[in-house]
Short mmCIF file of C-alpha atoms in Angstrom, two decimals:
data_model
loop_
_atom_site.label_atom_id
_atom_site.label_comp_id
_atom_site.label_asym_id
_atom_site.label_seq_id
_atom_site.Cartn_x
_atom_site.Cartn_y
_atom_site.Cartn_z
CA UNK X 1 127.65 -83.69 -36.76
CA UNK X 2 126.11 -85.38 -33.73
CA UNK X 3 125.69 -89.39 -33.67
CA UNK X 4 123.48 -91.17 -31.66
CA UNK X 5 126.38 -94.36 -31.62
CA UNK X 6 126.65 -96.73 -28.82
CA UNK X 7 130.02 -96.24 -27.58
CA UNK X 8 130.04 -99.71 -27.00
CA UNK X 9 129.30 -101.02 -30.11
CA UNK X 10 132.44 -101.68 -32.60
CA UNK X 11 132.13 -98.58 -35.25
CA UNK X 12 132.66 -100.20 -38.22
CA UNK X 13 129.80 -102.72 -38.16
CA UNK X 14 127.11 -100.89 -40.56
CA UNK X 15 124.16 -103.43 -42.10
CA UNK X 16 122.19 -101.19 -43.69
CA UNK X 17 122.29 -97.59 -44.76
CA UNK X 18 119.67 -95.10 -47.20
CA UNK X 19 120.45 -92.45 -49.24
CA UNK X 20 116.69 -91.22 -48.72
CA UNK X 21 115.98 -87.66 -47.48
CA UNK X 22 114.79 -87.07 -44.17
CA UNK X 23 111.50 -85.35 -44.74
CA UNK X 24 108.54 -84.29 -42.16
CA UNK X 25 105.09 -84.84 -43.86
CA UNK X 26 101.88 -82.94 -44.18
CA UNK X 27 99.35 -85.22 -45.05
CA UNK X 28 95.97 -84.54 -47.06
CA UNK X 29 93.67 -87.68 -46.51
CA UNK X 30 91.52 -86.00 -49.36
CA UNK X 31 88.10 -85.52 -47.14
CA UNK X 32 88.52 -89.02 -45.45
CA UNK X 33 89.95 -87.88 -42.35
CA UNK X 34 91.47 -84.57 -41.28
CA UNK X 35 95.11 -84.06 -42.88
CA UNK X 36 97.71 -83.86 -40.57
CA UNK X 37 100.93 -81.93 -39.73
CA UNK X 38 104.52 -82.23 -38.96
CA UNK X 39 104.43 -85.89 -39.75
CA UNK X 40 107.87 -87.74 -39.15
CA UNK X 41 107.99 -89.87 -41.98
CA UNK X 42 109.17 -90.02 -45.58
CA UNK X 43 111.83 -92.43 -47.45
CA UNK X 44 114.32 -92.08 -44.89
CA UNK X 45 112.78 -92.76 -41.40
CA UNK X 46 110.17 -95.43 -42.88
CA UNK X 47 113.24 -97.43 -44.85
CA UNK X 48 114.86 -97.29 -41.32
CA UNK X 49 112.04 -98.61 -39.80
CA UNK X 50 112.02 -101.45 -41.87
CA UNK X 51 115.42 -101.84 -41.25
CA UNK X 52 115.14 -101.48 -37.74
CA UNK X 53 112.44 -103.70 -37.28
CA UNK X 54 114.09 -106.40 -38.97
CA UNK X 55 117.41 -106.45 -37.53
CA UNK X 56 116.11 -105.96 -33.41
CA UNK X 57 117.78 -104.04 -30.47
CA UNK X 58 121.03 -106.46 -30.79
CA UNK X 59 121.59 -104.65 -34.62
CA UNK X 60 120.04 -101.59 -34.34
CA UNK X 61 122.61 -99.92 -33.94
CA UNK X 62 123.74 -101.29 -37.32
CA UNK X 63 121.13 -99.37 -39.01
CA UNK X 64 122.79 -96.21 -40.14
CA UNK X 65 121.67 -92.80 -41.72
CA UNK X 66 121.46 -89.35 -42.08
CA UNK X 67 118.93 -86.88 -40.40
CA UNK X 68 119.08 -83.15 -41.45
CA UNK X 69 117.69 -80.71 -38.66
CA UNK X 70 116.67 -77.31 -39.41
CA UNK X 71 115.56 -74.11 -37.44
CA UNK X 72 111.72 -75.93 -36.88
CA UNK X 73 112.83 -79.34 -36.10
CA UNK X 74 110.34 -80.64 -33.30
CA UNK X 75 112.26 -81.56 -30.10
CA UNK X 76 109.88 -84.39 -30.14
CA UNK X 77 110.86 -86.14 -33.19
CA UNK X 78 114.73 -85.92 -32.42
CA UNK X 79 113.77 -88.28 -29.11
CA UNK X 80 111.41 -90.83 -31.27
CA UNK X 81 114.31 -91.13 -33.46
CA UNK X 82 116.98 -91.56 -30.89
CA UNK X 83 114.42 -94.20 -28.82
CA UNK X 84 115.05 -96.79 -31.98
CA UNK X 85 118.73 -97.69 -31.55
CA UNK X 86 119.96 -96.52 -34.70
CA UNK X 87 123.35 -95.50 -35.72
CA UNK X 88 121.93 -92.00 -36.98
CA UNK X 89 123.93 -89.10 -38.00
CA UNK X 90 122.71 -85.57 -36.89
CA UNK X 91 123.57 -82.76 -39.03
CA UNK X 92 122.25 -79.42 -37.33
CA UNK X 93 121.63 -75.88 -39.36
CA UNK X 94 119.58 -73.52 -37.90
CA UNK X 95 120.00 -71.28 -41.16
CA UNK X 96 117.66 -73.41 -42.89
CA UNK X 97 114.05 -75.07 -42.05
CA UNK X 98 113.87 -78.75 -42.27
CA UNK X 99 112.84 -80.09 -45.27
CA UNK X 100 109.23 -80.67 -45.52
CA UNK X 101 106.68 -82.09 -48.23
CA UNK X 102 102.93 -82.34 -48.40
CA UNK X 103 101.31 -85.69 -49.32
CA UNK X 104 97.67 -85.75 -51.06
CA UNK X 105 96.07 -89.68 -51.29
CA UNK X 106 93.31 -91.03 -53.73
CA UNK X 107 90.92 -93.40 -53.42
CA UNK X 108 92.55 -95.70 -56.01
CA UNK X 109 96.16 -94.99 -53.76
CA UNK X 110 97.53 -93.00 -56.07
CA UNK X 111 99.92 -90.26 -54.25
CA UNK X 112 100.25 -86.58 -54.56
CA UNK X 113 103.66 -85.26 -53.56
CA UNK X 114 105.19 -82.20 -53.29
CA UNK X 115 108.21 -79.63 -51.30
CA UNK X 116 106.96 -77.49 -49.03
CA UNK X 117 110.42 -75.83 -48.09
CA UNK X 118 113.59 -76.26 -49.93
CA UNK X 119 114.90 -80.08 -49.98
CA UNK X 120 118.64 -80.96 -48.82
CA UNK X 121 119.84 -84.01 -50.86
CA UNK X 122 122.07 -86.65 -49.62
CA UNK X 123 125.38 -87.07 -51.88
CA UNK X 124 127.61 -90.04 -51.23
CA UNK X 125 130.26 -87.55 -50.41
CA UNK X 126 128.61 -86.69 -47.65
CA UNK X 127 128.43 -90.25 -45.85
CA UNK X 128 130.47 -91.03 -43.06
CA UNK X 129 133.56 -93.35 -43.61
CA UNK X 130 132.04 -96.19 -41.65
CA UNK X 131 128.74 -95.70 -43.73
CA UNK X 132 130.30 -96.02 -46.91
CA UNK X 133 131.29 -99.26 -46.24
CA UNK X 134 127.61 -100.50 -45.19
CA UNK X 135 126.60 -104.06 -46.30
CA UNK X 136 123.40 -102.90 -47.93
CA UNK X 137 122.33 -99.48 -49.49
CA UNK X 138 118.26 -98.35 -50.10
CA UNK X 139 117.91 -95.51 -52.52
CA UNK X 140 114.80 -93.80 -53.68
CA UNK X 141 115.68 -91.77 -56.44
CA UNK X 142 115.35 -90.93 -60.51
CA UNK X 143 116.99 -93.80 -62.72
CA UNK X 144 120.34 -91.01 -63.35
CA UNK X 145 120.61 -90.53 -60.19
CA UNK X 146 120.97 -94.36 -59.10
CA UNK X 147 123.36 -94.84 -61.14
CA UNK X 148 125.40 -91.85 -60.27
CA UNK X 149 125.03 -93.07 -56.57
CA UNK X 150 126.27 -96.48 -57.07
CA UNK X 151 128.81 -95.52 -59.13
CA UNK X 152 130.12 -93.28 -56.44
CA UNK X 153 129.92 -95.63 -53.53
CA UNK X 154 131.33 -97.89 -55.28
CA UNK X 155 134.21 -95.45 -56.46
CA UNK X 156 134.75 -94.24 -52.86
CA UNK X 157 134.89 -97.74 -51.62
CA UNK X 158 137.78 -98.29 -53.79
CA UNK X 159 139.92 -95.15 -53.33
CA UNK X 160 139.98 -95.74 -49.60
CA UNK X 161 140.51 -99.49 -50.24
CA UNK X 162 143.68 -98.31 -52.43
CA UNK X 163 144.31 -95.85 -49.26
CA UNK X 164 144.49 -98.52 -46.78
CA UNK X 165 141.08 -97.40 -45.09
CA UNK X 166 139.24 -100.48 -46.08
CA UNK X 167 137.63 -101.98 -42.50
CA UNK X 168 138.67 -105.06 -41.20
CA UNK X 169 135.21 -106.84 -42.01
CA UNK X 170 135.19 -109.82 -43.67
CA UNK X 171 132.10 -108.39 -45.59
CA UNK X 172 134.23 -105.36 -46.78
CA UNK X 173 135.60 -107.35 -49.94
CA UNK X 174 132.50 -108.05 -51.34
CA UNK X 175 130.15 -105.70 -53.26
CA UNK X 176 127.21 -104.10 -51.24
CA UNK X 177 123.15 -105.07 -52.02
CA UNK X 178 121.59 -102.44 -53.83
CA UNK X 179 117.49 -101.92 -53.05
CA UNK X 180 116.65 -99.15 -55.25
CA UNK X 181 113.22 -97.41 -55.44
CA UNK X 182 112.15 -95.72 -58.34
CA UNK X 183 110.88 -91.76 -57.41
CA UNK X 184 107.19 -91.70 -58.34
CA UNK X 185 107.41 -88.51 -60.25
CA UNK X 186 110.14 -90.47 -63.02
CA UNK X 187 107.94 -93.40 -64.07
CA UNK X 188 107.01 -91.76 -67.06
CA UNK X 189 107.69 -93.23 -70.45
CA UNK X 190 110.04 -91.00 -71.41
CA UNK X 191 112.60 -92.93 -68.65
CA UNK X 192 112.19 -96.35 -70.06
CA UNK X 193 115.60 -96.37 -71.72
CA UNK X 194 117.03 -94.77 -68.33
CA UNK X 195 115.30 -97.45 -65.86
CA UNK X 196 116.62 -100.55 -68.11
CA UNK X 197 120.32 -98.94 -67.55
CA UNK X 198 119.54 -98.28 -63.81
CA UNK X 199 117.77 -101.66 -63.13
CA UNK X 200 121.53 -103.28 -64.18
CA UNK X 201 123.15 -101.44 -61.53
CA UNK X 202 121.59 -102.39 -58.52
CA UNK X 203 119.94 -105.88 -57.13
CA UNK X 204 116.64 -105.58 -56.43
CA UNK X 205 114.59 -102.62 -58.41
CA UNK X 206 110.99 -102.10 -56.73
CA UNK X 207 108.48 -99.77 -58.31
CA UNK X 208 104.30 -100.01 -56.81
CA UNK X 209 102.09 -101.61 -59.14
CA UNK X 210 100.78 -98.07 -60.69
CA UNK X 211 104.06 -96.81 -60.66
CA UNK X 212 105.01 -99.52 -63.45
CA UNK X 213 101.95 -99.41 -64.69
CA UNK X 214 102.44 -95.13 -65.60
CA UNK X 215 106.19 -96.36 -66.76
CA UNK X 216 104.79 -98.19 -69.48
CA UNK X 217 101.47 -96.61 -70.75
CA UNK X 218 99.52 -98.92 -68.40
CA UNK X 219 96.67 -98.06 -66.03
CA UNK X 220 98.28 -100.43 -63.68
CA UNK X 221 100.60 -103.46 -63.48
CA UNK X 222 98.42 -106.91 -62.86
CA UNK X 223 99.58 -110.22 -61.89
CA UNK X 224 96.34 -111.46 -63.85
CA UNK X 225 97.06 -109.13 -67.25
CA UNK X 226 99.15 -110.90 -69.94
CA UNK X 227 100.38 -107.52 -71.02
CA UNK X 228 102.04 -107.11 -67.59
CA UNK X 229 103.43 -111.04 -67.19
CA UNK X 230 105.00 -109.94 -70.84
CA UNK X 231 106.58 -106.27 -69.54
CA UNK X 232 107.98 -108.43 -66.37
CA UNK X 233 109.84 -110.36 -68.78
CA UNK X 234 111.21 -107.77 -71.09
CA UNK X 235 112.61 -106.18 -67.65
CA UNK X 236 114.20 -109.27 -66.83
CA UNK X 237 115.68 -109.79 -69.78
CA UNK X 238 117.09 -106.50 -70.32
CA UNK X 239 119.18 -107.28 -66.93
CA UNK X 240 118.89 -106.50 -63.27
CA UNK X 241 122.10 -106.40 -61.46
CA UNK X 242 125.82 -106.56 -63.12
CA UNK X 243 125.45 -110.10 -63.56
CA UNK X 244 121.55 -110.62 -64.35
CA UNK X 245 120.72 -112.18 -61.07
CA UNK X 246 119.01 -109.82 -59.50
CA UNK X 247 115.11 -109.39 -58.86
CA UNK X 248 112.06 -106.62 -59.74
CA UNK X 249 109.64 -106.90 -56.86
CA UNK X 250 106.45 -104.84 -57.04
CA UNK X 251 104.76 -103.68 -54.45
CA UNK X 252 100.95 -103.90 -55.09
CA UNK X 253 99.19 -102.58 -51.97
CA UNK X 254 96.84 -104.44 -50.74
CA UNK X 255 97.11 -107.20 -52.93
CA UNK X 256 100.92 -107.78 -50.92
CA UNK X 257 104.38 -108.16 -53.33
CA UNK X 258 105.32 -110.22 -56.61
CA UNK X 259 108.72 -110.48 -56.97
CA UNK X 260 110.51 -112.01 -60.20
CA UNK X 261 114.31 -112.90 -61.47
CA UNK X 262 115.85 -115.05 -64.44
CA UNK X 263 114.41 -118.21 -62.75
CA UNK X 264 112.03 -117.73 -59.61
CA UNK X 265 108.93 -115.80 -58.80
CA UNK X 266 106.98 -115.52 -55.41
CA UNK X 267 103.89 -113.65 -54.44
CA UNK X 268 103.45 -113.33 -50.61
CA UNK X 269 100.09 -111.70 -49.41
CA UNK X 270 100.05 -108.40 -47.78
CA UNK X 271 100.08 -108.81 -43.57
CA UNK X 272 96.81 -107.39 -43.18
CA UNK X 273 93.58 -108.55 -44.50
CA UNK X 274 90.18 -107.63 -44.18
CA UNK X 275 87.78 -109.99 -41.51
CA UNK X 276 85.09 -110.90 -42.64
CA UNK X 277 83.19 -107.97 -41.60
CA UNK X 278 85.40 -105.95 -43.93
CA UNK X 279 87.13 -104.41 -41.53
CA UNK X 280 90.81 -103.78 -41.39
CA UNK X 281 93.40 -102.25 -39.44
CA UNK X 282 94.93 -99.91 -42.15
CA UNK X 283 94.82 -96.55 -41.35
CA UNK X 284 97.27 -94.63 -43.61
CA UNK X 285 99.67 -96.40 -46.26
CA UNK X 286 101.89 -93.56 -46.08
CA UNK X 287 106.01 -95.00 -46.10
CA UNK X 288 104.79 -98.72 -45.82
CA UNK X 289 106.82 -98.88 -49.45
CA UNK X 290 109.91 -97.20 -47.99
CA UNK X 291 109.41 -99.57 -44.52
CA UNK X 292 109.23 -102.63 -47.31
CA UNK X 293 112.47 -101.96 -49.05
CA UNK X 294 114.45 -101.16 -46.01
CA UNK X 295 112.74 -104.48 -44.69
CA UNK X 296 114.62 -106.19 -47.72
CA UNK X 297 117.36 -104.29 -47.21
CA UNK X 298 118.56 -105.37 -43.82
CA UNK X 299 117.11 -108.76 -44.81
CA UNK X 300 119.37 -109.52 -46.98
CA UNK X 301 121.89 -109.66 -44.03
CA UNK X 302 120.08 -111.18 -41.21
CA UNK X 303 120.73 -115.01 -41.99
CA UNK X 304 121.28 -116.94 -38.71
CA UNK X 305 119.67 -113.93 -36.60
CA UNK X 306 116.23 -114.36 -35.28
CA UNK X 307 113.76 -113.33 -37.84
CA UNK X 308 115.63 -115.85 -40.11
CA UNK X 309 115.33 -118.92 -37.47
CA UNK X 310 111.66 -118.30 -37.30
CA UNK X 311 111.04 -118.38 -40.58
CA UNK X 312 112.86 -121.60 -40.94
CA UNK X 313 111.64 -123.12 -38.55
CA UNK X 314 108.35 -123.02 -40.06
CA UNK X 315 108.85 -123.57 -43.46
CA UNK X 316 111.67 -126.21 -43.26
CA UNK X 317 108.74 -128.55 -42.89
CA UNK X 318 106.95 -127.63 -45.90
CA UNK X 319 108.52 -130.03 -48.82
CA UNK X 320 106.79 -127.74 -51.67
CA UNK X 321 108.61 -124.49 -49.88
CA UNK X 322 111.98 -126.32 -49.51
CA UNK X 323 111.58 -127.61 -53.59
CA UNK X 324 111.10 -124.58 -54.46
CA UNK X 325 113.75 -122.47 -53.22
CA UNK X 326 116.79 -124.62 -54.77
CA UNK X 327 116.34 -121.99 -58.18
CA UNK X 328 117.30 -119.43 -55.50
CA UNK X 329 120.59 -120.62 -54.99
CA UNK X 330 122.86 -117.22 -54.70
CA UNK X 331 119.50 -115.53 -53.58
CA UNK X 332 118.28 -117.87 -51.33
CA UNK X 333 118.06 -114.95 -48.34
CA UNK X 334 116.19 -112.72 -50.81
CA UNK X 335 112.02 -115.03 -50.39
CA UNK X 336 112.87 -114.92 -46.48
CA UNK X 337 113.56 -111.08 -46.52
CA UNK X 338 110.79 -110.64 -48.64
CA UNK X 339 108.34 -111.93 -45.63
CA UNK X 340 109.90 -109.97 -42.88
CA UNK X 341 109.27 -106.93 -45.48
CA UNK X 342 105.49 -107.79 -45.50
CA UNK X 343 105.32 -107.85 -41.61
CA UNK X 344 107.64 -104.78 -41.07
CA UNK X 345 105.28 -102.70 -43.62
CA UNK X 346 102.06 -104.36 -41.67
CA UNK X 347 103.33 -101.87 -38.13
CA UNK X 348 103.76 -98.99 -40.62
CA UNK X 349 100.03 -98.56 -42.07
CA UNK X 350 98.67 -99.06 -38.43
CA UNK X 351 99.05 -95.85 -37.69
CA UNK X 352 99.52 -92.27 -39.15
CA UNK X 353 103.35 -91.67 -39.40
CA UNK X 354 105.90 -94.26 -37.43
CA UNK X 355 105.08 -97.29 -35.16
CA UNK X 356 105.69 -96.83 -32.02
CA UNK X 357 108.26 -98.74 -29.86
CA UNK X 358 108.25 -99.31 -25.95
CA UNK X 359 109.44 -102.52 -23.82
CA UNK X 360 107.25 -105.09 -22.14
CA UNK X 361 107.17 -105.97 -18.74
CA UNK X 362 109.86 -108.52 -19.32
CA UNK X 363 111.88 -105.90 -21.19
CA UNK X 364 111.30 -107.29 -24.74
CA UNK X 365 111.32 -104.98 -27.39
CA UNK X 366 107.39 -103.77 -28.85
CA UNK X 367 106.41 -101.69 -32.15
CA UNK X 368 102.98 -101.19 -31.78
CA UNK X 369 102.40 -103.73 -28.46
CA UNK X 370 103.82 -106.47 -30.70
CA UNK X 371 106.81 -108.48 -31.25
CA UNK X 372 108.33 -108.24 -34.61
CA UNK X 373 109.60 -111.68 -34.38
CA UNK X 374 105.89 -113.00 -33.12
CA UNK X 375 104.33 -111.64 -36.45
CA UNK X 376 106.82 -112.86 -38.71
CA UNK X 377 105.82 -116.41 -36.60
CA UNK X 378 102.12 -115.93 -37.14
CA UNK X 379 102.98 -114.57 -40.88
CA UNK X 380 104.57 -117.66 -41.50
CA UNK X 381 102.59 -119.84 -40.22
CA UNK X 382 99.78 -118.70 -42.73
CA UNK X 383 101.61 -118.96 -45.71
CA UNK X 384 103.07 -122.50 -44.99
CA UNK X 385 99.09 -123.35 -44.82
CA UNK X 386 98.75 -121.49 -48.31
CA UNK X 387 101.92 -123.20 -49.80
CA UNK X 388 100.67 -126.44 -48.99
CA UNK X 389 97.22 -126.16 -50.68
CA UNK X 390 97.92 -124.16 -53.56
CA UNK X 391 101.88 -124.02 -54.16
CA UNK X 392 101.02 -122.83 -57.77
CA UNK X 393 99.22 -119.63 -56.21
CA UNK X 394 103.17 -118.40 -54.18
CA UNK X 395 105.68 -120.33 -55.99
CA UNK X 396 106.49 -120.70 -59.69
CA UNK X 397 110.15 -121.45 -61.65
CA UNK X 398 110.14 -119.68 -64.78
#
């Protein structure tokens, strides 16, 4: 195993870590644009994207994973992935190609997917004792296998707490937050039953509109359909999370997120919108789902860090905002994570695969030529004009 850790850095201080494989893409644009090769992308570098871009150089190295590297793996993509920061495990066997998987889009953004070469799954065995203990866990997986995987975190967690290997973090006593992502291929009816018993597991459950719309005999999930308000509230009242408290947010392209729980809902706009010429800056909406959940992920532990303050510092002046969030008491972090998911999936469709990170002249941190924190400023700033003039249209209490 080879880490790319800061030596500096204290090794038990893990924010966020996925369970996602790490997968190099071949994409099919179906006639758009010419496909692609050798993509680095998939559930596990776009969730740590997300994460990445959320928590900054100062936490990076916070964000922790696992990268499996076969006989083929490009030199190339082993330096993008060291140039973000992360806290990322290397696990080298050159008997084996790196798992690959070819990715075919519709015009409606419905997704293809399938293996090209044979796929090495992640096991919570086979995380590291510091990554066991990480604050916040993504998972994209079938509804079994979520629940197997918290159940065995959460198992592991305790043997080694009964061990005397428990960290010394404060944080270490309480349970981790659990994003989990349905796999595409499951949403079928015949997983209903096993998605209601997942969905109580974890804390935030986050299927794409047409994902929960093939779940449930639906051409699509719509904010606007009274058949879809009703399914959101049979799947909140079935329970998400051990206690109930937790949240199903859907990802709806280009139409942005709605998320619901017991109490709240929010809608927040996608980042980018079309001018008025029609014209946009999304180029491929490949992993801007995974980027969005490990967004929410690391979100969920970034209060008092800079994305946070800038949020705040906007919307502490809207009355209607501040109202509003006093039914999110216990989840107050989760409407402000939510937003710095939006921006962090606006970098991802920019470009085909990853954004790309560099320094300015003043040595600030840039995905894409941008600051992260800027956008989540500008983002901001655009919905507290939206939440003044039409509250009703962002912010409801069930």
């Amino acid at each position: 195993m080879v880490g790319n850790h800061d030596p500096n850095v204290q090794s038990d201080q893990v924010d966020f870590c996925t369970l996602g494989m790490f997968i190099l893409d071949d994409i099919d644009f179906g006639g758009v644009r010419p496909s692609v090769k050798n993509i680095l992308g998939e559930a596990a570098s776009f969730a740590v994207v997300g994460a990445r871009l959320v928590a900054g150089p100062t936490h990076g190295h916070a964000v922790s994973w696992i990268v499996d590297v076969g006989s083929d793996f490009p030199p190339e993509t082993l330096a993008a992935i060291q140039s973000w920061g992360t806290d990322c495990l290397i696990r080298e066997d050159h008997s084996r190609l790196t798992t690959k998987a070819w990715n075919g889009y519709h015009p409606n953004e419905k997704r293809d997917f399938k293996y090209l070469t044979p796929k090495l799954r992640l096991e919570p065995h086979m995380l590291s004792e510091t990554q066991v203990w990480s604050r916040t866990f993504h998972m994209v997986c079938s509804p079994s296998r979520c629940i197997s995987i918290v159940h065995d975190i959460m198992e592991r967690r305790g043997e080694m707490q009964r061990a005397g290997r428990a960290p010394s973090t404060p944080n270490a006593s309480q349970r981790p937050f659990f994003v989990w992502e349905p796999v595409p291929d499951l949403c079928t009816p015949e997983e209903q039953d096993k998605f209601f018993a997942a969905n109580r597991v974890v804390d935030v459950v986050s299927p794409n509109h047409l994902e929960l719309g093939m779940m449930f005999e639906q051409p699509a999930w719509t904010a606007e359909s009274e058949i879809s308000r009703k399914l959101v509230q049979r799947i909140i009242d079935a329970g998400i999370g051990p206690t109930g408290d937790g949240c199903v947010v859907i990802r709806a392209g280009k139409d942005g997120s709605y998320a619901y729980s017991r109490s709240q809902e929010i809608w927040l706009p996608a980042y980018h919108q079309p001018d008025t010429s029609g014209a946009t800056r999304v180029i491929d909406p490949t992993g801007a789902g995974n980027s969005f959940l490990g967004a929410v992920a690391q979100g969920m532990v970034t209060a008092g860090r800079e994305p946070f303050e800038v949020i705040d510092s906007i919307l502490s002046h809207s009355r209607v905002w501040q109202e509003r969030m006093v039914p999110w008491a216990g989840r107050e972090d989760l409407p402000k994570a939510l937003i710095c998911a939006t921006v962090a999936a606006g970098f991802v469709v920019e470009q085909i695969g990853v954004p790309q990170i560099s320094k300015s002249k003043e040595g600030k941190e840039l995905w894409n030529q941008s600051e992260f924190a800027e956008r989540v400023r500008l983002y901001t700033q655009g919905l507290f004009k939206t939440v003044e003039e039409s509250p009703q249209r962002h912010l409801l209490t069930n």
